[in-house]
Coordinates of C-alpha atoms in Angstrom, one line a residue:
Chain A
M1 CA 37.4 -58.6 80.3
G2 CA 35.6 -55.4 80.6
R3 CA 32.8 -55.0 83.0
K4 CA 29.2 -56.0 81.5
L5 CA 26.2 -54.4 83.1
L6 CA 23.5 -55.3 80.2
L7 CA 24.7 -58.6 79.0
E8 CA 26.3 -60.0 82.0
N9 CA 23.7 -62.7 82.2
I10 CA 22.8 -63.0 78.6
N11 CA 24.1 -66.6 78.3
V12 CA 22.4 -68.0 81.1
P13 CA 19.8 -70.7 79.8
G14 CA 16.3 -69.4 80.1
I15 CA 17.1 -65.8 80.9
N16 CA 14.3 -64.7 78.7
S17 CA 11.9 -66.1 81.3
F18 CA 10.7 -64.3 84.2
E19 CA 11.6 -67.0 86.7
V20 CA 15.5 -67.4 85.4
Y21 CA 15.7 -63.6 85.2
R22 CA 14.4 -63.1 88.6
K23 CA 16.7 -65.6 90.1
H24 CA 19.6 -63.9 88.7
G25 CA 18.9 -60.6 90.4
G26 CA 16.1 -59.4 88.0
Y27 CA 13.5 -56.8 89.0
R28 CA 15.4 -55.7 92.2
A29 CA 15.7 -52.4 90.5
V30 CA 11.8 -52.1 90.4
E31 CA 11.7 -53.0 94.3
K32 CA 14.2 -50.5 95.0
A33 CA 13.0 -47.7 93.2
L34 CA 9.3 -48.1 94.0
K35 CA 9.8 -48.9 97.6
T36 CA 12.8 -46.9 98.6
M37 CA 13.0 -43.9 96.3
S38 CA 10.8 -41.1 95.5
T39 CA 10.2 -40.2 91.6
E40 CA 12.7 -37.2 91.9
D41 CA 15.2 -39.6 93.4
V42 CA 15.1 -41.7 90.3
V43 CA 15.5 -38.9 88.0
E44 CA 18.1 -37.4 89.9
E45 CA 20.0 -40.8 90.1
V46 CA 20.0 -41.1 86.4
K47 CA 21.0 -37.6 86.0
K48 CA 24.1 -38.2 88.1
S49 CA 25.2 -41.2 86.2
G50 CA 25.8 -39.1 83.1
L51 CA 23.8 -41.7 80.9
R52 CA 23.7 -40.2 77.4
G53 CA 21.0 -41.3 74.9
R54 CA 22.0 -44.8 73.3
G55 CA 19.8 -44.4 70.3
G56 CA 22.2 -41.9 68.3
A57 CA 22.0 -38.4 69.7
G58 CA 23.7 -39.0 72.7
F59 CA 21.6 -36.4 74.8
P60 CA 21.8 -36.9 78.8
T61 CA 18.9 -39.2 79.5
G62 CA 18.4 -37.6 83.0
M63 CA 18.1 -34.2 81.7
K64 CA 15.6 -35.2 79.1
W65 CA 13.6 -36.7 81.9
S66 CA 13.7 -33.5 84.0
F67 CA 12.4 -31.4 81.1
L68 CA 9.1 -33.4 81.1
A69 CA 6.2 -31.0 81.7
K70 CA 3.8 -32.0 84.7
P71 CA 0.5 -30.2 84.1
E72 CA -2.2 -31.0 86.4
G73 CA -4.9 -33.5 84.9
K74 CA -3.0 -34.6 81.8
P75 CA -1.4 -38.0 81.7
R76 CA 2.2 -38.3 81.0
Y77 CA 3.6 -41.0 78.6
L78 CA 7.0 -43.0 78.3
V79 CA 7.4 -44.5 74.9
C80 CA 10.5 -46.8 74.0
N81 CA 12.0 -46.4 70.8
A82 CA 12.6 -49.8 69.6
D83 CA 12.3 -49.0 66.0
E84 CA 15.9 -50.1 65.4
S85 CA 16.5 -49.5 61.6
E86 CA 19.7 -47.7 61.4
P87 CA 22.1 -49.5 58.9
G88 CA 24.8 -51.3 61.0
T89 CA 22.8 -51.4 64.3
F90 CA 21.3 -54.5 65.6
K91 CA 21.8 -54.3 69.4
D92 CA 18.4 -53.5 70.4
R93 CA 17.1 -56.7 68.4
Y94 CA 19.7 -58.6 70.3
L95 CA 18.6 -57.5 73.9
M96 CA 15.0 -57.8 73.1
T97 CA 15.4 -61.4 71.9
H98 CA 17.6 -62.6 74.7
I99 CA 16.9 -60.7 77.7
P100 CA 13.6 -59.0 77.4
H101 CA 12.9 -58.7 81.0
L102 CA 15.9 -56.2 81.4
L103 CA 13.9 -53.9 79.0
I104 CA 10.5 -54.5 81.0
E105 CA 12.4 -53.8 84.1
G106 CA 13.7 -50.5 82.9
M107 CA 10.4 -49.6 81.4
I108 CA 8.9 -50.0 84.9
V109 CA 11.6 -47.8 86.6
A110 CA 11.6 -45.3 84.2
S111 CA 7.7 -45.0 83.9
Y112 CA 7.4 -44.6 87.6
A113 CA 10.3 -41.9 87.6
L114 CA 8.3 -40.1 85.0
G115 CA 4.7 -40.6 86.5
A116 CA 3.6 -42.5 83.4
K117 CA 0.5 -44.9 83.9
T118 CA 0.7 -46.1 80.4
S119 CA 3.8 -46.8 78.5
Y120 CA 4.6 -48.2 75.2
I121 CA 7.4 -50.0 73.4
Y122 CA 7.2 -49.1 69.8
V123 CA 9.1 -51.9 68.0
R124 CA 9.8 -52.0 64.1
G125 CA 7.1 -54.1 62.7
E126 CA 9.5 -56.5 60.8
M127 CA 10.4 -57.6 64.3
M128 CA 7.5 -59.8 64.9
P129 CA 9.2 -62.5 66.9
Q130 CA 10.7 -59.9 69.2
I131 CA 7.2 -58.5 69.6
R132 CA 5.7 -62.0 70.7
I133 CA 8.8 -62.3 73.1
L134 CA 8.1 -58.9 74.6
E135 CA 4.5 -59.6 75.0
R136 CA 5.2 -63.0 76.6
A137 CA 7.5 -61.2 79.1
I138 CA 5.0 -58.5 79.9
A139 CA 2.4 -61.0 80.5
E140 CA 4.8 -62.9 83.0
A141 CA 5.7 -59.6 84.6
K142 CA 2.1 -58.8 85.2
A143 CA 1.1 -62.2 86.8
E144 CA 4.0 -61.7 89.1
G145 CA 2.5 -58.3 90.2
F146 CA 5.3 -56.3 88.7
L147 CA 2.9 -54.6 86.3
G148 CA -0.9 -53.4 86.4
K149 CA -2.7 -52.1 89.5
N150 CA -0.8 -51.5 92.7
I151 CA 2.5 -52.9 91.7
L152 CA 4.4 -54.6 94.8
G153 CA 1.5 -53.0 97.0
T154 CA 3.1 -49.5 96.5
G155 CA -0.1 -48.0 94.9
Y156 CA 1.6 -47.3 91.6
D157 CA -0.3 -48.4 88.5
L158 CA 1.3 -49.2 85.3
E159 CA 0.3 -50.7 81.9
L160 CA 2.7 -51.5 79.4
Y161 CA 1.9 -52.2 75.7
V162 CA 3.9 -53.1 72.5
Q163 CA 3.1 -51.3 69.4
P164 CA 4.2 -52.6 65.9
G165 CA 5.6 -50.0 63.4
G166 CA 5.3 -50.6 59.7
G167 CA 8.6 -50.5 58.2
A168 CA 9.8 -47.0 58.1
Y169 CA 13.1 -46.1 59.1
I170 CA 11.8 -42.4 59.8
C171 CA 9.8 -43.6 62.8
G172 CA 13.0 -44.0 64.8
E173 CA 13.0 -40.1 64.7
E174 CA 11.1 -39.4 68.1
T175 CA 8.2 -37.1 66.6
A176 CA 7.7 -39.5 63.5
L177 CA 7.5 -42.4 66.0
I178 CA 4.8 -40.4 68.1
E179 CA 2.9 -39.7 64.9
S180 CA 3.2 -43.3 63.9
L181 CA 1.7 -44.4 67.4
E182 CA -1.3 -42.3 66.9
G183 CA -1.8 -44.3 63.7
K184 CA -0.5 -41.9 61.1
R185 CA 2.2 -41.6 58.5
G186 CA 5.6 -41.2 60.3
N187 CA 6.0 -37.5 59.2
P188 CA 8.5 -35.8 61.8
R189 CA 6.7 -32.8 63.7
I190 CA 8.2 -29.5 63.8
K191 CA 10.0 -28.7 67.0
P192 CA 9.1 -26.9 69.3
P193 CA 6.9 -27.9 70.9
F194 CA 9.2 -31.0 72.1
P195 CA 7.6 -34.3 73.2
A196 CA 8.5 -33.3 76.7
I197 CA 5.6 -30.3 76.6
S198 CA 3.5 -31.8 73.7
G199 CA 4.3 -35.3 72.4
L200 CA 1.8 -38.5 72.4
Y201 CA -1.8 -37.3 72.4
N202 CA -0.5 -33.8 73.0
C203 CA 0.5 -35.1 76.5
P204 CA 4.1 -34.6 77.8
T205 CA 6.0 -37.4 76.6
V206 CA 9.7 -39.0 76.9
V207 CA 10.9 -41.2 74.1
N208 CA 14.0 -43.3 75.1
N209 CA 15.7 -45.9 73.1
V210 CA 15.9 -49.4 74.3
E211 CA 19.3 -49.5 75.4
S212 CA 19.1 -46.4 77.5
I213 CA 16.0 -47.8 79.2
A214 CA 18.0 -51.0 80.0
A215 CA 20.8 -48.9 81.3
V216 CA 18.4 -47.5 84.2
V217 CA 18.3 -51.0 85.7
P218 CA 22.0 -51.1 86.6
I219 CA 22.1 -47.4 87.6
I220 CA 19.4 -48.0 90.2
N221 CA 20.7 -51.4 91.4
D222 CA 24.4 -50.1 91.7
G223 CA 23.9 -46.4 92.1
A224 CA 24.9 -43.6 90.0
E225 CA 28.3 -43.3 91.0
E226 CA 29.4 -46.9 90.5
Y227 CA 27.8 -46.5 87.0
A228 CA 29.6 -43.3 86.4
K229 CA 33.2 -44.9 87.5
L230 CA 33.0 -46.9 84.3
G231 CA 33.8 -45.3 81.1
I232 CA 35.8 -42.1 80.3
G233 CA 35.2 -38.4 81.0
R234 CA 31.6 -37.6 80.0
S235 CA 31.2 -41.0 78.2
T236 CA 30.2 -42.7 81.3
G237 CA 29.1 -46.6 81.5
T238 CA 29.0 -49.0 79.1
K239 CA 27.7 -49.3 75.3
L240 CA 26.4 -52.0 73.1
I241 CA 28.3 -51.9 70.0
S242 CA 27.0 -53.8 66.9
A243 CA 29.7 -54.9 64.9
S244 CA 29.4 -56.1 61.3
G245 CA 31.3 -56.2 58.1
N246 CA 34.4 -57.8 57.3
I247 CA 35.7 -59.0 60.7
K248 CA 36.2 -62.4 62.1
N249 CA 33.6 -62.3 65.1
P250 CA 30.5 -59.8 64.0
G251 CA 28.2 -59.5 67.0
V252 CA 26.9 -57.5 69.8
Y253 CA 29.5 -56.4 72.3
E254 CA 29.0 -54.4 75.5
I255 CA 32.3 -52.4 76.0
E256 CA 33.3 -49.9 78.8
L257 CA 33.4 -46.6 76.9
G258 CA 37.0 -45.6 76.2
V259 CA 38.3 -48.8 74.7
P260 CA 40.7 -47.8 71.9
V261 CA 39.2 -48.5 68.6
E262 CA 42.2 -50.4 67.4
E263 CA 42.0 -53.0 70.5
F264 CA 38.2 -53.2 69.6
I265 CA 38.8 -54.2 65.9
Y266 CA 41.7 -56.4 66.6
S267 CA 41.4 -58.1 69.9
D268 CA 39.9 -61.4 70.3
E269 CA 37.6 -60.2 72.8
Y270 CA 35.8 -58.3 70.5
C271 CA 35.9 -58.3 66.7
G272 CA 38.8 -60.6 66.5
G273 CA 40.4 -58.8 63.7
M274 CA 40.1 -58.9 59.9
A275 CA 38.3 -61.8 58.4
N276 CA 40.1 -63.7 55.5
G277 CA 43.6 -62.1 56.3
K278 CA 42.5 -58.7 54.4
R279 CA 43.4 -55.6 55.6
L280 CA 41.3 -52.6 57.2
K281 CA 40.1 -49.9 54.6
A282 CA 37.5 -48.1 56.4
V283 CA 35.0 -47.8 59.1
V284 CA 31.6 -46.4 59.7
A285 CA 31.7 -46.2 63.5
G286 CA 28.0 -45.3 64.5
G287 CA 25.8 -46.3 62.1
S288 CA 25.3 -45.4 58.5
S289 CA 24.3 -41.9 59.1
V290 CA 27.9 -40.9 60.8
P291 CA 31.0 -39.9 58.5
I292 CA 32.9 -42.8 57.0
L293 CA 36.7 -42.6 58.1
P294 CA 39.5 -44.2 56.4
A295 CA 41.7 -46.7 58.4
N296 CA 44.4 -44.4 59.6
L297 CA 41.9 -41.8 60.6
I298 CA 39.7 -44.2 62.7
L299 CA 42.6 -45.6 64.4
K300 CA 44.4 -42.5 65.4
L301 CA 43.7 -38.9 66.1
T302 CA 45.4 -36.5 64.2
T303 CA 47.8 -35.8 66.9
G304 CA 48.9 -39.5 66.6
E305 CA 47.0 -40.6 69.9
N306 CA 44.9 -43.6 69.9
R307 CA 41.3 -42.9 68.9
L308 CA 39.1 -44.5 71.8
M309 CA 35.4 -45.8 71.5
S310 CA 33.8 -42.6 73.4
Y311 CA 31.5 -40.0 72.4
E312 CA 34.2 -37.3 72.5
S313 CA 37.1 -39.3 71.1
L314 CA 35.3 -40.5 68.0
A315 CA 33.9 -36.8 67.4
E316 CA 37.6 -35.6 67.6
G317 CA 38.5 -33.4 64.8
A318 CA 34.9 -32.9 63.8
F319 CA 34.1 -33.2 60.4
A320 CA 37.5 -32.7 59.1
S321 CA 39.0 -36.0 60.5
G322 CA 36.3 -37.1 62.9
T323 CA 33.0 -39.1 63.1
M324 CA 30.7 -39.7 65.9
M325 CA 29.3 -42.5 68.3
G326 CA 25.8 -42.5 66.9
S327 CA 24.0 -45.7 67.8
G328 CA 27.2 -47.8 68.0
G329 CA 26.7 -49.5 64.5
F330 CA 30.3 -50.3 63.9
V331 CA 30.7 -51.3 60.1
V332 CA 34.0 -52.6 59.0
F333 CA 35.2 -52.4 55.3
D334 CA 38.2 -54.4 54.1
E335 CA 40.6 -53.7 51.2
D336 CA 38.1 -55.6 48.5
Q337 CA 35.3 -53.1 49.2
C338 CA 34.3 -50.4 47.0
I339 CA 33.5 -47.1 48.6
V340 CA 31.6 -45.7 45.7
R341 CA 29.1 -48.7 45.7
N342 CA 28.6 -48.5 49.3
T343 CA 27.9 -44.7 49.3
W344 CA 25.4 -45.3 46.5
N345 CA 24.0 -48.1 48.5
F346 CA 23.5 -45.9 51.6
S347 CA 22.1 -42.9 49.6
R348 CA 19.5 -45.3 48.1
F349 CA 18.6 -46.4 51.6
Y350 CA 18.0 -42.5 52.5
H351 CA 16.1 -41.9 49.5
H352 CA 13.9 -44.9 50.1
E353 CA 13.2 -43.8 53.7
S354 CA 12.8 -40.0 53.3
C355 CA 9.2 -39.4 54.4
G356 CA 9.0 -36.7 51.7
Q357 CA 7.9 -33.8 53.9
C358 CA 10.8 -31.4 53.1
S359 CA 11.7 -30.8 49.6
P360 CA 15.7 -30.7 50.2
C361 CA 15.7 -34.2 51.5
R362 CA 12.9 -35.6 49.5
E363 CA 14.6 -34.3 46.2
G364 CA 18.2 -34.2 47.4
T365 CA 18.4 -37.8 48.6
G366 CA 17.2 -39.1 45.1
W367 CA 19.4 -36.8 43.2
M368 CA 22.3 -37.9 45.4
E369 CA 21.4 -41.4 44.4
K370 CA 21.0 -40.9 40.9
V371 CA 24.6 -39.3 40.6
L372 CA 26.3 -42.0 42.6
H373 CA 24.6 -44.6 40.6
R374 CA 25.9 -43.2 37.6
L375 CA 29.6 -42.9 39.0
E376 CA 29.3 -46.3 40.2
Y377 CA 28.2 -47.7 36.6
G378 CA 30.8 -45.9 34.8
H379 CA 28.8 -43.0 33.5
G380 CA 30.0 -40.3 35.9
K381 CA 31.7 -37.1 35.5
L382 CA 34.4 -35.1 37.4
S383 CA 32.0 -32.4 38.2
D384 CA 29.8 -34.8 39.8
L385 CA 32.0 -34.8 43.0
D386 CA 31.4 -31.2 43.6
L387 CA 27.7 -31.6 42.6
L388 CA 27.4 -34.2 45.4
V389 CA 28.9 -32.0 47.9
D390 CA 27.0 -29.2 47.0
V391 CA 23.7 -31.2 47.0
A392 CA 24.6 -32.7 50.7
K393 CA 25.3 -29.2 51.8
K394 CA 22.0 -27.8 50.8
I395 CA 20.2 -30.5 52.5
E396 CA 22.2 -30.5 55.7
G397 CA 20.4 -28.3 58.3
N398 CA 17.4 -27.5 56.2
T399 CA 15.1 -30.2 57.0
I400 CA 12.7 -30.6 59.8
C401 CA 14.3 -33.9 61.1
P402 CA 17.9 -35.1 61.0
L403 CA 17.4 -37.7 58.4
G404 CA 18.4 -34.8 55.9
D405 CA 21.7 -34.8 57.9
A406 CA 22.0 -38.2 58.0
A407 CA 21.8 -38.7 54.2
A408 CA 24.2 -35.9 53.6
W409 CA 26.9 -36.8 56.0
P410 CA 28.0 -40.4 54.5
V411 CA 28.1 -38.7 51.0
A412 CA 29.9 -35.7 52.0
S413 CA 32.5 -37.7 54.1
A414 CA 33.1 -40.4 51.5
I415 CA 34.0 -37.8 49.0
R416 CA 36.2 -36.0 51.8
H417 CA 38.3 -38.8 52.5
F418 CA 38.1 -41.1 49.3
R419 CA 38.1 -38.5 46.6
D420 CA 40.7 -40.3 44.5
E421 CA 38.7 -43.3 44.6
F422 CA 35.8 -41.5 43.1
E423 CA 37.9 -39.8 40.6
W424 CA 39.5 -43.1 39.4
H425 CA 35.8 -44.4 38.9
V426 CA 35.5 -41.5 36.4
S427 CA 39.0 -41.7 34.8
H428 CA 38.8 -45.2 34.7
A429 CA 35.3 -46.2 34.3
E430 CA 35.7 -49.3 32.4
E431 CA 38.4 -50.8 34.7
A432 CA 36.2 -49.6 37.7
M433 CA 33.3 -52.1 36.6
G434 CA 35.8 -54.9 36.8
R435 CA 37.7 -54.5 39.9
N436 CA 37.9 -52.5 43.2
Y437 CA 40.4 -49.6 43.8
G438 CA 41.6 -51.5 46.7
L439 CA 43.4 -50.2 49.9
A440 CA 45.3 -47.3 48.3
H441 CA 46.9 -45.0 50.8
Y442 CA 44.0 -45.0 53.5
A443 CA 45.8 -47.3 55.7
D444 CA 49.2 -45.1 55.6
P445 CA 50.3 -43.3 58.4
L446 CA 48.5 -40.0 59.3
P447 CA 49.2 -36.9 57.4
K448 CA 50.0 -34.0 59.3
A449 CA 46.9 -32.3 61.2
E450 CA 47.4 -29.1 59.3
T451 CA 47.1 -30.9 56.0
I452 CA 43.8 -32.7 57.0
A453 CA 42.5 -29.7 58.3
A454 CA 42.9 -27.8 55.0
N455 CA 41.2 -30.3 53.2
Chain B
M1 CA -19.4 -40.3 50.9
L2 CA -17.8 -41.4 47.6
K3 CA -16.8 -45.1 48.0
I4 CA -14.0 -46.5 45.8
S5 CA -15.2 -50.0 46.3
E6 CA -17.8 -52.3 47.7
T7 CA -17.0 -53.0 51.3
D8 CA -19.9 -55.0 52.1
E9 CA -18.9 -58.5 50.9
I10 CA -16.1 -58.6 53.3
I11 CA -16.9 -59.9 57.0
F12 CA -14.1 -60.2 59.5
T13 CA -14.3 -63.3 61.4
P14 CA -15.4 -63.2 65.1
E15 CA -11.8 -64.2 66.0
L16 CA -10.5 -61.3 64.3
L17 CA -12.7 -59.0 65.6
V18 CA -11.8 -60.0 69.3
K19 CA -8.4 -59.1 68.6
F20 CA -9.1 -55.9 67.2
N21 CA -11.1 -55.1 70.2
E22 CA -8.3 -56.2 72.6
I23 CA -6.1 -54.0 70.6
L24 CA -8.4 -50.9 71.1
L25 CA -8.1 -51.5 74.9
R26 CA -4.4 -50.2 74.6
Y27 CA -5.2 -46.6 73.8
P28 CA -7.2 -43.9 75.3
E29 CA -10.7 -43.9 74.5
D30 CA -11.0 -41.3 71.7
R31 CA -7.6 -42.5 70.3
Q32 CA -8.8 -45.6 68.4
K33 CA -6.7 -44.3 65.3
S34 CA -3.7 -45.6 67.3
A35 CA -4.9 -49.2 66.6
L36 CA -4.5 -48.7 62.8
L37 CA -1.0 -50.1 62.1
P38 CA -1.6 -53.1 64.5
I39 CA -5.1 -53.9 62.8
L40 CA -3.7 -53.7 59.2
H41 CA -1.0 -56.2 60.3
L42 CA -3.6 -58.4 61.5
V43 CA -5.6 -58.0 58.2
Q44 CA -2.4 -58.5 56.2
A45 CA -1.7 -61.9 58.1
E46 CA -5.3 -63.0 57.5
Y47 CA -5.7 -62.0 53.9
G48 CA -2.2 -61.9 52.6
W49 CA -2.4 -58.5 51.6
V50 CA -4.3 -55.2 52.0
S51 CA -6.7 -54.6 49.1
S52 CA -8.8 -51.3 49.0
P53 CA -11.9 -53.2 50.1
L54 CA -10.1 -54.2 53.2
M55 CA -8.9 -50.8 53.9
D56 CA -12.3 -49.4 53.8
K57 CA -13.5 -52.2 56.1
V58 CA -11.0 -51.1 58.5
A59 CA -11.7 -47.5 58.1
D60 CA -15.5 -48.6 58.9
F61 CA -14.3 -50.5 61.9
L62 CA -12.2 -47.6 63.5
Q63 CA -14.6 -44.8 62.2
L64 CA -11.8 -43.2 60.2
K65 CA -12.1 -41.9 56.7
P66 CA -10.7 -44.2 54.0
I67 CA -7.9 -41.9 53.0
E68 CA -6.6 -42.2 56.6
V69 CA -6.1 -45.8 56.1
Y70 CA -4.9 -45.5 52.5
E71 CA -2.2 -42.9 53.4
V72 CA -1.0 -45.0 56.1
A73 CA -1.0 -48.3 54.3
T74 CA 0.8 -46.7 51.3
F75 CA 3.5 -44.9 53.6
Y76 CA 4.8 -48.2 55.3
S77 CA 6.8 -50.6 53.2
M78 CA 5.5 -53.6 55.0
F79 CA 2.1 -53.4 53.9
F80 CA 1.4 -55.3 50.5
L81 CA -0.9 -53.3 48.2
K82 CA -1.0 -56.2 45.5
P83 CA -0.9 -59.7 46.5
P84 CA 2.6 -61.4 47.0
G85 CA 3.4 -64.9 46.7
K86 CA 2.5 -67.2 49.9
Y87 CA 5.9 -66.8 50.8
M88 CA 7.5 -63.4 50.4
L89 CA 11.1 -63.5 50.8
E90 CA 12.6 -60.0 51.7
V91 CA 16.3 -59.9 51.5
C92 CA 18.0 -57.0 53.2
R93 CA 20.0 -55.1 50.4
T94 CA 21.6 -52.4 52.8
G95 CA 25.3 -51.7 52.9
P96 CA 26.4 -53.9 55.9
C97 CA 24.8 -57.1 54.2
C98 CA 26.2 -56.0 51.0
L99 CA 29.7 -56.2 52.5
V100 CA 29.2 -59.8 53.2
G101 CA 27.4 -60.9 50.0
A102 CA 23.6 -59.9 50.1
E103 CA 23.7 -59.1 46.2
K104 CA 24.7 -62.5 45.2
I105 CA 21.9 -64.1 47.4
M106 CA 19.3 -61.8 45.8
K107 CA 20.7 -62.7 42.2
H108 CA 20.8 -66.5 43.3
I109 CA 17.0 -66.0 44.5
E110 CA 16.2 -64.7 41.3
E111 CA 17.6 -67.3 39.2
K112 CA 16.3 -70.0 41.6
L113 CA 12.6 -68.9 41.4
N114 CA 13.0 -67.6 38.0
V115 CA 11.0 -64.5 38.6
K116 CA 11.9 -60.8 38.8
E117 CA 11.9 -58.7 42.1
G118 CA 8.4 -58.0 43.0
E119 CA 6.8 -60.7 40.6
V120 CA 5.0 -64.0 41.9
T121 CA 6.0 -67.5 40.6
A122 CA 3.4 -69.2 38.5
D123 CA 2.4 -71.4 41.4
G124 CA 1.8 -68.3 43.5
L125 CA 3.9 -69.8 46.1
F126 CA 6.8 -67.3 46.1
S127 CA 7.9 -63.8 45.5
W128 CA 10.9 -61.7 46.6
R129 CA 12.2 -58.4 47.0
G130 CA 15.1 -56.5 48.5
V131 CA 14.2 -54.5 51.5
E132 CA 16.1 -51.8 53.5
C133 CA 18.2 -52.7 56.6
L134 CA 16.6 -55.3 58.8
A135 CA 18.7 -54.7 61.8
A136 CA 20.8 -58.0 61.8
C137 CA 23.9 -56.6 60.1
G138 CA 26.2 -58.9 62.2
M139 CA 24.4 -62.0 61.1
G140 CA 24.3 -61.1 57.2
P141 CA 23.2 -61.7 54.6
V142 CA 19.8 -62.1 56.0
L143 CA 16.3 -62.7 54.9
Q144 CA 12.8 -62.8 56.5
I145 CA 9.7 -64.6 55.1
A146 CA 6.3 -62.6 55.1
P147 CA 3.6 -62.8 56.7
E148 CA 5.3 -64.5 59.5
Y149 CA 8.4 -62.8 59.6
T150 CA 10.6 -65.8 60.2
F151 CA 14.0 -64.9 60.0
Y152 CA 17.2 -66.4 58.5
E153 CA 20.7 -65.6 58.8
N154 CA 24.2 -66.1 57.6
L155 CA 22.6 -67.0 54.2
T156 CA 24.6 -68.9 51.4
A157 CA 23.4 -70.2 48.1
A158 CA 23.1 -73.6 49.6
S159 CA 21.1 -72.5 52.6
V160 CA 18.8 -70.5 50.3
D161 CA 18.1 -73.3 48.2
E162 CA 17.5 -75.7 51.1
L163 CA 15.1 -73.0 52.5
I164 CA 13.1 -72.7 49.1
D165 CA 13.0 -76.6 48.7
R166 CA 11.7 -77.1 52.2
L167 CA 8.9 -74.5 51.7
R168 CA 8.0 -76.1 48.4
L169 CA 7.6 -79.6 50.1
T170 CA 5.7 -78.5 53.2
T171 CA 3.2 -76.7 51.0
A172 CA 3.0 -80.1 48.8
E173 CA 2.6 -82.3 51.8
K174 CA -0.1 -80.0 53.4
A175 CA -2.0 -80.1 49.9
Q176 CA -1.8 -84.1 50.1
I177 CA -3.4 -84.1 53.5
I178 CA -6.2 -81.9 52.4
L179 CA -6.6 -84.3 49.2

């Protein structure tokens, strides 16, 4: 069993209450940080831990904190991004539902480190039950003197509030989230200025994912060095992986970074292998935005070595043969799944969720959805494949926020790796309406690295 | 100022106003616009949807221009701009849920309720729609029921039938008590 830092006590009955959480060592990090560490010490500790943002971008959290401007007379804000909406990702829901005080504790320590006196947890609006859970947890923590005025007699004041979103994926982008928190449409802002200089109410702001904030707790409790001992290379610590799709045991798993992908899928400790005796066809390893990979490429690198669950190993091979860790939304496809249909489904998602601000994304996502729809429903042309690649290329890098890239990558990668399946949908349109393409050669031993690179 | 609709007949209850004012305390003094989303959620929970007179009334309360409320209410998919059924069944229709049968569940609900997506049953009780990822992919297929946002996981045709029948029964029983 790998070591658990966040979910160690998740199955303890009543761990969602302050009392039980505290009994199991909860809020020690608040005591340690506020009573024995300076704000700089806390930032330094998080920097040393190597913790990387768990929301998707993987930017070092400590470094993000150290960029925060500290002008005189202006408040600073910490905002927790709990707008979990990336298809394939449901770890934050799990964490907030079952162990809400871990997030509250992390918020107090992080707010202290950043000098924030008011912090917000922006939760996606649909998670009303989780909003109620967090509000109760905040009230409990406040009653016990861990929030409010003069916390634990240290002179530090902090108010923590939960803000509901309205059901818009785009608000997971940090500047859109800030706009939304200001009561506006979730249109991302042009950067710079970055939120660290001018964020919420034009004040210096840090936006961190739920899991990143929660990870601060074990980092402070055990020390950065202990945390950094876990993991592999620049992928330190543990990561929550949301596993879904055609596997025996879907759910949220805390892994030590560096577990082989093959072990993650097939071992009973994690996914437990494929459901219903089917075979593995493809995996989306980091949420819908990251490139989809066929079975052979997700399990092995083109060198023949095992691919690992780490930021570096998942990205190995770049766009030619790699993917990304993203938010850790691990979606597994069996041989009965249709890649064309799924690509259309994902492109409908991005079209629906595009805020409409930048024309390449607003128009391009709709265009891709339309073309993929006709491919799936038997009206496609062979030239549609190049058209899709072309549209994807013209969206990528040409928008204010990364939603454009996120919409382009799944389409481009599906055509890159499953081109024959798309072509079959055109050449055998009628047959494709009645049955799926199946496993094809996607699980075959890997072709030589040079062949993949040439494609 | 041009008013699209009459706002005067809507009066927010004192209980609702207390909640509104509590929400305002969360933000710096001149930033009451931040309260817009939480207040719209409360309004929708109370009235079932957000009509233009309600939006105008919210604008009045927060001292915003009506357009500032309209543009927000129309941007976020959670706000209903026309009345849904008493129970709005929202089924996740995104990739991971479809891998485990969400499309069949939607088809089943359509047949069971005998209304198309977005329509309301004749008795006003039910409506349904497909929504994008609800962040519960490992428990798919899933649905939530607005306005309470109760959540149902690992759906099957049978569990959906049971859920709908139970909601019908509960409503009928409540009606009996009132009679």
